[in-house]
Amino acid sequence: MRVFVAGATGAIGRVLVGQLVAEGHQVVGTSRREEGVAGLKAAGAEGVVVDAFDAEAVARAVAAAAPDAVIHQLTSLSGGTSADNGRIRRAGTRNLVDAAAQAGVKRIVAQSIAWAYEPGDTPADENVPLDIGAGEPRITTVNGIVALEEAVREIDHHVVLRYGQLYGPGTWYERGGVADAVLHGDSTDPAAKFLGGLPPNDAVSSFIHVTDAARAAINALEWPSGTVNIVDDDPALAREWVPVLATSLGAPTPEATTGRAPWERGATNTLARSLGWNPQYPTWRTGFGIN
Ligand SMILES: NC(=O)c1ccc[n+]([C@@H]2O[C@H](COP(=O)([O-])OP(=O)(O)OC[C@H]3O[C@@H](n4cnc5c(N)ncnc54)[C@H](OP(=O)(O)O)[C@@H]3O)[C@@H](O)[C@H]2O)c1
């Protein structure tokens, strides 16, 4: 298949490009930087320099690629603000979906998140409504997700992947990453605030390794239209996973505490597994050890 990967140099994108090329797909990936395109070519893909906020450039790039499918892995998290990330979810997705529609692309797979569900006491499946009643700052994230998912559903064949907390190479949770710095008492990275100091409390998170996140995007090219949580089998209390992460990074464990935000509930993967997705890292308990 000919696949256009928007955000091909990100934490998921670069693994995804490698997997697609290895399986014989023709890949056109995007980056805003010439170095990014050079990396894509070295990985066996074609590359195009494009800014997601430049609607005409996105339209030209997608039309020139003439893909069978678009995979949307654009985020703007390196700069550390949820406003930036909300903007790329709204405006970047709008431009990409318009470009795909104009080019006659009938298939899209897009990255969303599995922690935008409304409050509850058990891990959320895909039928739980999004948390549109949240206050600031959370509502900025939720609104971005709502806009992204609604736009993606305009393409005939669409799969929205609601990913859990991403870990593995290139993520905040790798050795030397943001979580490592926070646990060692250095939280000067702008992304550190997304992690909230990593208190070992009652918050429940669902994790996903980048390898399994990328594999799901390839599998989803063949799935029926819909919305699918891509999380591991093991939603976990921060009280359980923070100490394991700290130990694997050689960091002290922060003092245990109680409480959680009502929406910190994790998510289930029953639907993804029923579609044949089979994660290589079914639990963060073993996955954290391999960075
Ligand atoms: N589900 C999750 O938990 C989740 C999901 C994604 C990311 N993250 C975290 O976020 C951190 C940073 O993510 P990341 O490394 O993937 O980087 P990122 O800065 O969020 O960028 C992701 C991709 O989007 C592209 N991009 C960003 N802004 C763009 C724009 N205006 N126009 C075109 N392309 C644009 C980037 O391309 P160029 O920079 O090459 O232009 C890159 O390919 C990671 O450490 C990861 O832990 C978490």
Tab-separated table of C-alpha atoms and ligand atoms in Angstrom:
chain	number	residue	atom	x	y	z
A	1	MET	CA	0.000	0.000	0.000
A	2	ARG	CA	1.142	3.593	-0.566
A	3	VAL	CA	0.964	5.348	2.804
A	4	PHE	CA	1.364	9.049	3.656
A	5	VAL	CA	2.590	9.394	7.258
A	6	ALA	CA	2.060	12.876	8.712
A	7	GLY	CA	4.388	13.253	11.687
A	8	ALA	CA	6.785	10.573	10.464
A	9	THR	CA	9.702	11.676	12.679
A	10	GLY	CA	7.887	11.625	16.038
A	11	ALA	CA	8.091	9.033	18.790
A	12	ILE	CA	5.517	6.799	17.081
A	13	GLY	CA	6.111	7.960	13.496
A	14	ARG	CA	9.723	6.883	13.222
A	15	VAL	CA	8.978	3.359	14.496
A	16	LEU	CA	5.930	3.182	12.253
A	17	VAL	CA	7.904	4.168	9.138
A	18	GLY	CA	10.427	1.402	9.841
A	19	GLN	CA	7.676	-1.178	10.278
A	20	LEU	CA	5.818	-0.071	7.123
A	21	VAL	CA	8.990	-0.139	4.989
A	22	ALA	CA	9.958	-3.556	6.386
A	23	GLU	CA	6.556	-4.879	5.312
A	24	GLY	CA	7.004	-3.626	1.760
A	25	HIS	CA	4.717	-0.589	1.875
A	26	GLN	CA	5.672	2.557	-0.041
A	27	VAL	CA	5.914	5.367	2.487
A	28	VAL	CA	5.911	9.142	2.103
A	29	GLY	CA	6.629	10.786	5.454
A	30	THR	CA	6.542	14.412	6.575
A	31	SER	CA	8.800	16.586	8.684
A	32	ARG	CA	9.204	20.355	9.001
A	33	ARG	CA	12.976	19.878	8.795
A	34	GLU	CA	15.373	18.827	6.027
A	35	GLU	CA	17.183	16.617	8.581
A	36	GLY	CA	13.883	14.875	9.231
A	37	VAL	CA	13.444	14.159	5.539
A	38	ALA	CA	17.041	12.905	5.318
A	39	GLY	CA	16.285	10.489	8.160
A	40	LEU	CA	13.168	9.258	6.387
A	41	LYS	CA	15.126	8.590	3.200
A	42	ALA	CA	17.765	6.703	5.183
A	43	ALA	CA	14.933	4.563	6.577
A	44	GLY	CA	13.797	3.635	3.054
A	45	ALA	CA	10.874	6.075	2.800
A	46	GLU	CA	10.268	9.169	0.703
A	47	GLY	CA	10.156	12.409	2.640
A	48	VAL	CA	8.591	15.819	2.212
A	49	VAL	CA	9.180	19.024	4.159
A	50	VAL	CA	5.803	20.391	5.187
A	51	ASP	CA	4.307	22.433	8.015
A	52	ALA	CA	0.897	21.131	9.059
A	53	PHE	CA	-0.358	24.707	9.498
A	54	ASP	CA	0.299	25.537	5.828
A	55	ALA	CA	-2.898	24.227	4.240
A	56	GLU	CA	-1.707	24.662	0.643
A	57	ALA	CA	1.589	22.922	1.306
A	58	VAL	CA	-0.196	20.002	2.983
A	59	ALA	CA	-2.607	19.742	0.048
A	60	ARG	CA	0.289	19.745	-2.442
A	61	ALA	CA	2.211	17.130	-0.478
A	62	VAL	CA	-0.720	14.728	-0.174
A	63	ALA	CA	-1.727	15.188	-3.830
A	64	ALA	CA	1.850	14.570	-5.005
A	65	ALA	CA	2.138	11.447	-2.842
A	66	ALA	CA	-1.186	10.083	-4.164
A	67	PRO	CA	-1.469	7.650	-1.248
A	68	ASP	CA	-3.935	4.832	-0.650
A	69	ALA	CA	-4.038	5.842	3.004
A	70	VAL	CA	-3.024	8.661	5.348
A	71	ILE	CA	-1.724	7.940	8.843
A	72	HIS	CA	-1.913	10.972	11.138
A	73	GLN	CA	0.756	10.918	13.870
A	74	LEU	CA	1.153	14.701	14.252
A	75	THR	CA	1.526	16.030	17.784
A	76	SER	CA	3.235	19.122	19.146
A	77	LEU	CA	4.443	17.965	22.526
A	78	SER	CA	8.170	18.679	22.372
A	79	GLY	CA	7.523	22.382	23.055
A	80	GLY	CA	5.617	21.462	26.208
A	81	THR	CA	2.333	23.358	25.908
A	82	SER	CA	-1.118	21.867	25.600
A	83	ALA	CA	-2.185	24.952	23.609
A	84	ASP	CA	0.351	24.072	20.865
A	85	ASN	CA	-0.828	20.508	20.895
A	86	GLY	CA	-4.475	21.591	20.781
A	87	ARG	CA	-3.681	23.768	17.773
A	88	ILE	CA	-2.093	20.954	15.801
A	89	ARG	CA	-5.007	18.674	16.674
A	90	ARG	CA	-7.527	21.249	15.406
A	91	ALA	CA	-5.819	23.163	12.575
A	92	GLY	CA	-3.264	20.525	11.566
A	93	THR	CA	-5.894	17.793	11.397
A	94	ARG	CA	-8.265	20.087	9.484
A	95	ASN	CA	-5.596	20.735	6.848
A	96	LEU	CA	-4.638	17.075	6.590
A	97	VAL	CA	-8.233	15.841	6.257
A	98	ASP	CA	-9.015	18.514	3.645
A	99	ALA	CA	-5.877	17.531	1.724
A	100	ALA	CA	-6.804	13.844	1.879
A	101	ALA	CA	-10.366	14.533	0.705
A	102	GLN	CA	-9.156	16.719	-2.182
A	103	ALA	CA	-6.717	14.014	-3.265
A	104	GLY	CA	-9.459	11.370	-3.187
A	105	VAL	CA	-7.894	9.431	-0.311
A	106	LYS	CA	-10.499	7.072	1.136
A	107	ARG	CA	-8.655	5.756	4.189
A	108	ILE	CA	-7.230	7.460	7.295
A	109	VAL	CA	-5.840	6.298	10.635
A	110	ALA	CA	-5.234	8.927	13.321
A	111	GLN	CA	-3.604	9.252	16.730
A	112	SER	CA	-5.884	10.241	19.614
A	113	ILE	CA	-5.580	9.622	23.360
A	114	ALA	CA	-7.186	7.205	25.838
A	115	TRP	CA	-7.318	9.621	28.796
A	116	ALA	CA	-9.921	12.098	27.514
A	117	TYR	CA	-12.878	10.068	28.862
A	118	GLU	CA	-15.348	11.467	31.370
A	119	PRO	CA	-14.795	10.599	35.055
A	120	GLY	CA	-15.395	7.086	36.336
A	121	ASP	CA	-14.133	4.390	38.676
A	122	THR	CA	-13.242	1.714	36.136
A	123	PRO	CA	-11.063	1.687	32.990
A	124	ALA	CA	-12.979	3.208	30.079
A	125	ASP	CA	-14.043	1.404	26.943
A	126	GLU	CA	-14.731	3.256	23.697
A	127	ASN	CA	-18.431	3.771	24.521
A	128	VAL	CA	-17.652	6.107	27.429
A	129	PRO	CA	-18.253	9.743	26.348
A	130	LEU	CA	-15.373	12.175	26.114
A	131	ASP	CA	-15.009	14.557	29.052
A	132	ILE	CA	-16.583	17.605	27.415
A	133	GLY	CA	-17.696	18.946	30.799
A	134	ALA	CA	-14.115	19.264	32.080
A	135	GLY	CA	-12.754	22.621	33.230
A	136	GLU	CA	-9.490	24.272	32.250
A	137	PRO	CA	-6.801	23.228	31.605
A	138	ARG	CA	-8.126	19.746	30.761
A	139	ILE	CA	-10.867	21.021	28.460
A	140	THR	CA	-8.204	22.374	26.062
A	141	THR	CA	-6.981	18.817	25.569
A	142	VAL	CA	-10.485	17.352	25.335
A	143	ASN	CA	-11.639	19.958	22.816
A	144	GLY	CA	-8.579	19.276	20.670
A	145	ILE	CA	-9.390	15.577	20.702
A	146	VAL	CA	-13.057	16.176	19.839
A	147	ALA	CA	-12.056	18.354	16.865
A	148	LEU	CA	-9.434	15.868	15.666
A	149	GLU	CA	-11.749	12.872	15.867
A	150	GLU	CA	-14.701	14.647	14.204
A	151	ALA	CA	-12.517	15.781	11.295
A	152	VAL	CA	-11.004	12.326	10.789
A	153	ARG	CA	-14.494	10.783	10.601
A	154	GLU	CA	-15.169	12.844	7.453
A	155	ILE	CA	-13.001	10.413	5.451
A	156	ASP	CA	-14.973	7.364	4.247
A	157	HIS	CA	-12.837	4.786	5.958
A	158	HIS	CA	-11.484	6.113	9.253
A	159	VAL	CA	-9.944	4.587	12.352
A	160	VAL	CA	-9.230	6.705	15.436
A	161	LEU	CA	-6.611	5.151	17.715
A	162	ARG	CA	-6.894	6.300	21.327
A	163	TYR	CA	-3.397	5.631	22.616
A	164	GLY	CA	-2.447	5.208	26.266
A	165	GLN	CA	0.577	6.890	27.851
A	166	LEU	CA	3.380	6.284	25.419
A	167	TYR	CA	6.652	4.806	26.670
A	168	GLY	CA	9.769	3.339	25.070
A	169	PRO	CA	12.472	4.887	22.866
A	170	GLY	CA	11.961	8.590	22.095
A	171	THR	CA	9.341	9.113	24.817
A	172	TRP	CA	9.161	10.910	28.156
A	173	TYR	CA	9.636	7.560	29.933
A	174	GLU	CA	12.920	6.431	28.366
A	175	ARG	CA	16.224	6.479	30.238
A	176	GLY	CA	17.377	10.104	30.144
A	177	GLY	CA	13.838	11.294	29.318
A	178	VAL	CA	11.578	13.730	31.130
A	179	ALA	CA	10.255	11.231	33.711
A	180	ASP	CA	13.854	10.220	34.523
A	181	ALA	CA	14.720	13.872	35.166
A	182	VAL	CA	11.584	14.460	37.277
A	183	LEU	CA	12.285	11.392	39.415
A	184	HIS	CA	15.860	12.568	39.910
A	185	GLY	CA	14.564	15.938	41.127
A	186	ASP	CA	15.053	17.997	37.948
A	187	SER	CA	11.798	19.191	36.394
A	188	THR	CA	13.026	22.123	34.297
A	189	ASP	CA	11.935	20.516	30.999
A	190	PRO	CA	8.703	22.177	29.804
A	191	ALA	CA	7.185	18.722	29.257
A	192	ALA	CA	7.642	17.887	32.966
A	193	LYS	CA	4.346	19.551	33.840
A	194	PHE	CA	2.499	16.974	31.730
A	195	LEU	CA	3.751	14.365	34.193
A	196	GLY	CA	2.641	16.299	37.290
A	197	GLY	CA	5.613	15.359	39.475
A	198	LEU	CA	4.804	11.628	39.226
A	199	PRO	CA	3.179	11.209	42.659
A	200	PRO	CA	2.621	7.508	43.555
A	201	ASN	CA	-1.100	8.002	44.270
A	202	ASP	CA	-4.441	6.400	43.286
A	203	ALA	CA	-4.508	7.722	39.699
A	204	VAL	CA	-4.935	4.942	37.145
A	205	SER	CA	-3.014	5.082	33.847
A	206	SER	CA	-2.937	2.848	30.821
A	207	PHE	CA	0.402	2.589	29.035
A	208	ILE	CA	1.445	1.621	25.527
A	209	HIS	CA	4.897	0.881	24.150
A	210	VAL	CA	5.819	2.767	20.948
A	211	THR	CA	6.396	-0.521	19.119
A	212	ASP	CA	2.835	-1.646	19.847
A	213	ALA	CA	1.418	1.815	19.091
A	214	ALA	CA	3.026	1.740	15.640
A	215	ARG	CA	1.897	-1.842	14.981
A	216	ALA	CA	-1.693	-0.844	15.782
A	217	ALA	CA	-1.563	1.932	13.160
A	218	ILE	CA	-0.553	-0.604	10.498
A	219	ASN	CA	-3.168	-3.127	11.630
A	220	ALA	CA	-5.799	-0.356	11.587
A	221	LEU	CA	-5.324	0.124	7.831
A	222	GLU	CA	-7.394	-3.079	7.536
A	223	TRP	CA	-9.872	-2.492	10.388
A	224	PRO	CA	-13.470	-1.334	9.952
A	225	SER	CA	-14.136	2.344	10.598
A	226	GLY	CA	-14.296	3.133	14.286
A	227	THR	CA	-12.595	4.265	17.463
A	228	VAL	CA	-10.257	1.875	19.244
A	229	ASN	CA	-8.303	2.150	22.513
A	230	ILE	CA	-4.669	1.133	22.040
A	231	VAL	CA	-3.457	0.431	25.559
A	232	ASP	CA	-1.725	-2.481	27.242
A	233	ASP	CA	-3.545	-5.159	29.281
A	234	ASP	CA	-2.624	-3.646	32.613
A	235	PRO	CA	-4.233	-0.341	33.716
A	236	ALA	CA	-2.260	0.585	36.832
A	237	LEU	CA	-2.318	2.715	39.930
A	238	ALA	CA	0.485	5.283	40.104
A	239	ARG	CA	1.223	3.746	43.530
A	240	GLU	CA	2.235	0.592	41.616
A	241	TRP	CA	3.901	1.848	38.444
A	242	VAL	CA	5.846	4.879	39.704
A	243	PRO	CA	8.062	2.783	42.026
A	244	VAL	CA	8.721	0.252	39.227
A	245	LEU	CA	9.662	3.044	36.820
A	246	ALA	CA	11.856	4.735	39.442
A	247	THR	CA	13.694	1.486	40.156
A	248	SER	CA	14.240	0.796	36.456
A	249	LEU	CA	15.726	4.294	36.076
A	250	GLY	CA	17.864	4.088	39.209
A	251	ALA	CA	15.913	6.970	40.779
A	252	PRO	CA	14.488	7.340	44.293
A	253	THR	CA	10.758	6.636	44.608
A	254	PRO	CA	8.766	9.771	45.484
A	255	GLU	CA	6.801	9.621	48.708
A	256	ALA	CA	3.509	7.717	48.359
A	257	THR	CA	0.317	9.729	48.565
A	258	THR	CA	-3.424	9.237	47.997
A	259	GLY	CA	-6.107	10.673	45.727
A	260	ARG	CA	-6.641	10.978	41.995
A	261	ALA	CA	-8.479	13.196	39.555
A	262	PRO	CA	-11.842	11.501	38.822
A	263	TRP	CA	-10.956	11.060	35.143
A	264	GLU	CA	-7.682	9.235	35.901
A	265	ARG	CA	-9.283	5.841	35.278
A	266	GLY	CA	-7.262	4.047	32.562
A	267	ALA	CA	-8.766	2.329	29.520
A	268	THR	CA	-9.536	-1.164	28.230
A	269	ASN	CA	-8.222	-2.882	25.084
A	270	THR	CA	-10.910	-5.552	24.586
A	271	LEU	CA	-11.928	-4.094	21.229
A	272	ALA	CA	-8.364	-3.835	19.867
A	273	ARG	CA	-7.615	-7.405	20.889
A	274	SER	CA	-10.861	-8.617	19.259
A	275	LEU	CA	-9.605	-7.014	16.023
A	276	GLY	CA	-6.415	-9.099	16.204
A	277	TRP	CA	-3.981	-6.529	17.680
A	278	ASN	CA	-1.522	-8.450	19.791
A	279	PRO	CA	0.885	-6.249	21.772
A	280	GLN	CA	4.502	-7.301	22.119
A	281	TYR	CA	4.526	-5.561	25.536
A	282	PRO	CA	1.214	-6.530	27.197
A	283	THR	CA	2.235	-4.907	30.474
A	284	TRP	CA	4.355	-1.911	31.491
A	285	ARG	CA	5.683	-4.145	34.335
A	286	THR	CA	8.065	-5.824	31.913
A	287	GLY	CA	8.100	-3.078	29.276
A	288	PHE	CA	9.638	-0.440	31.569
A	289	GLY	CA	12.741	-2.597	31.892
A	290	ILE	CA	13.661	-2.542	28.208
A	291	ASN	CA	14.373	1.088	27.311
B	1	LIG	N1	0.022	8.885	23.666
B	1	LIG	C1	1.039	9.491	24.242
B	1	LIG	O1	1.292	9.366	25.450
B	1	LIG	C2	1.948	10.351	23.423
B	1	LIG	C3	1.739	10.541	22.055
B	1	LIG	C4	2.651	11.306	21.333
B	1	LIG	C5	3.741	11.866	21.973
B	1	LIG	N2	3.911	11.666	23.306
B	1	LIG	C6	5.085	12.206	24.024
B	1	LIG	O2	5.424	13.437	23.501
B	1	LIG	C7	6.832	13.544	23.417
B	1	LIG	C8	7.190	14.313	22.158
B	1	LIG	O3	6.592	13.677	21.056
B	1	LIG	P1	7.359	13.447	19.697
B	1	LIG	O4	8.759	13.086	19.953
B	1	LIG	O5	6.528	12.519	18.882
B	1	LIG	O6	7.442	14.920	19.088
B	1	LIG	P2	6.425	16.020	18.664
B	1	LIG	O7	7.134	17.300	18.773
B	1	LIG	O8	5.126	15.909	19.381
B	1	LIG	O9	6.252	15.755	17.075
B	1	LIG	C9	5.564	14.634	16.579
B	1	LIG	C10	5.569	14.676	15.077
B	1	LIG	O10	4.757	15.756	14.631
B	1	LIG	C11	5.511	16.539	13.724
B	1	LIG	N3	5.095	17.930	13.847
B	1	LIG	C12	4.976	18.666	14.977
B	1	LIG	N4	4.531	19.914	14.657
B	1	LIG	C13	4.380	19.942	13.303
B	1	LIG	C14	3.933	20.906	12.368
B	1	LIG	N5	3.560	22.147	12.746
B	1	LIG	N6	3.900	20.584	11.073
B	1	LIG	C15	4.286	19.362	10.647
B	1	LIG	N7	4.713	18.397	11.474
B	1	LIG	C16	4.744	18.685	12.791
B	1	LIG	C17	6.956	16.323	14.090
B	1	LIG	O11	7.757	16.545	12.931
B	1	LIG	P3	9.102	17.452	12.873
B	1	LIG	O12	9.424	17.877	14.268
B	1	LIG	O13	10.113	16.537	12.250
B	1	LIG	O14	8.693	18.558	11.993
B	1	LIG	C18	6.946	14.870	14.464
B	1	LIG	O15	7.049	14.056	13.323
B	1	LIG	C19	7.387	12.116	23.400
B	1	LIG	O16	8.490	12.046	24.241
B	1	LIG	C20	6.238	11.265	23.879
B	1	LIG	O17	6.517	10.686	25.149
B	1	LIG	C21	3.041	10.925	24.041
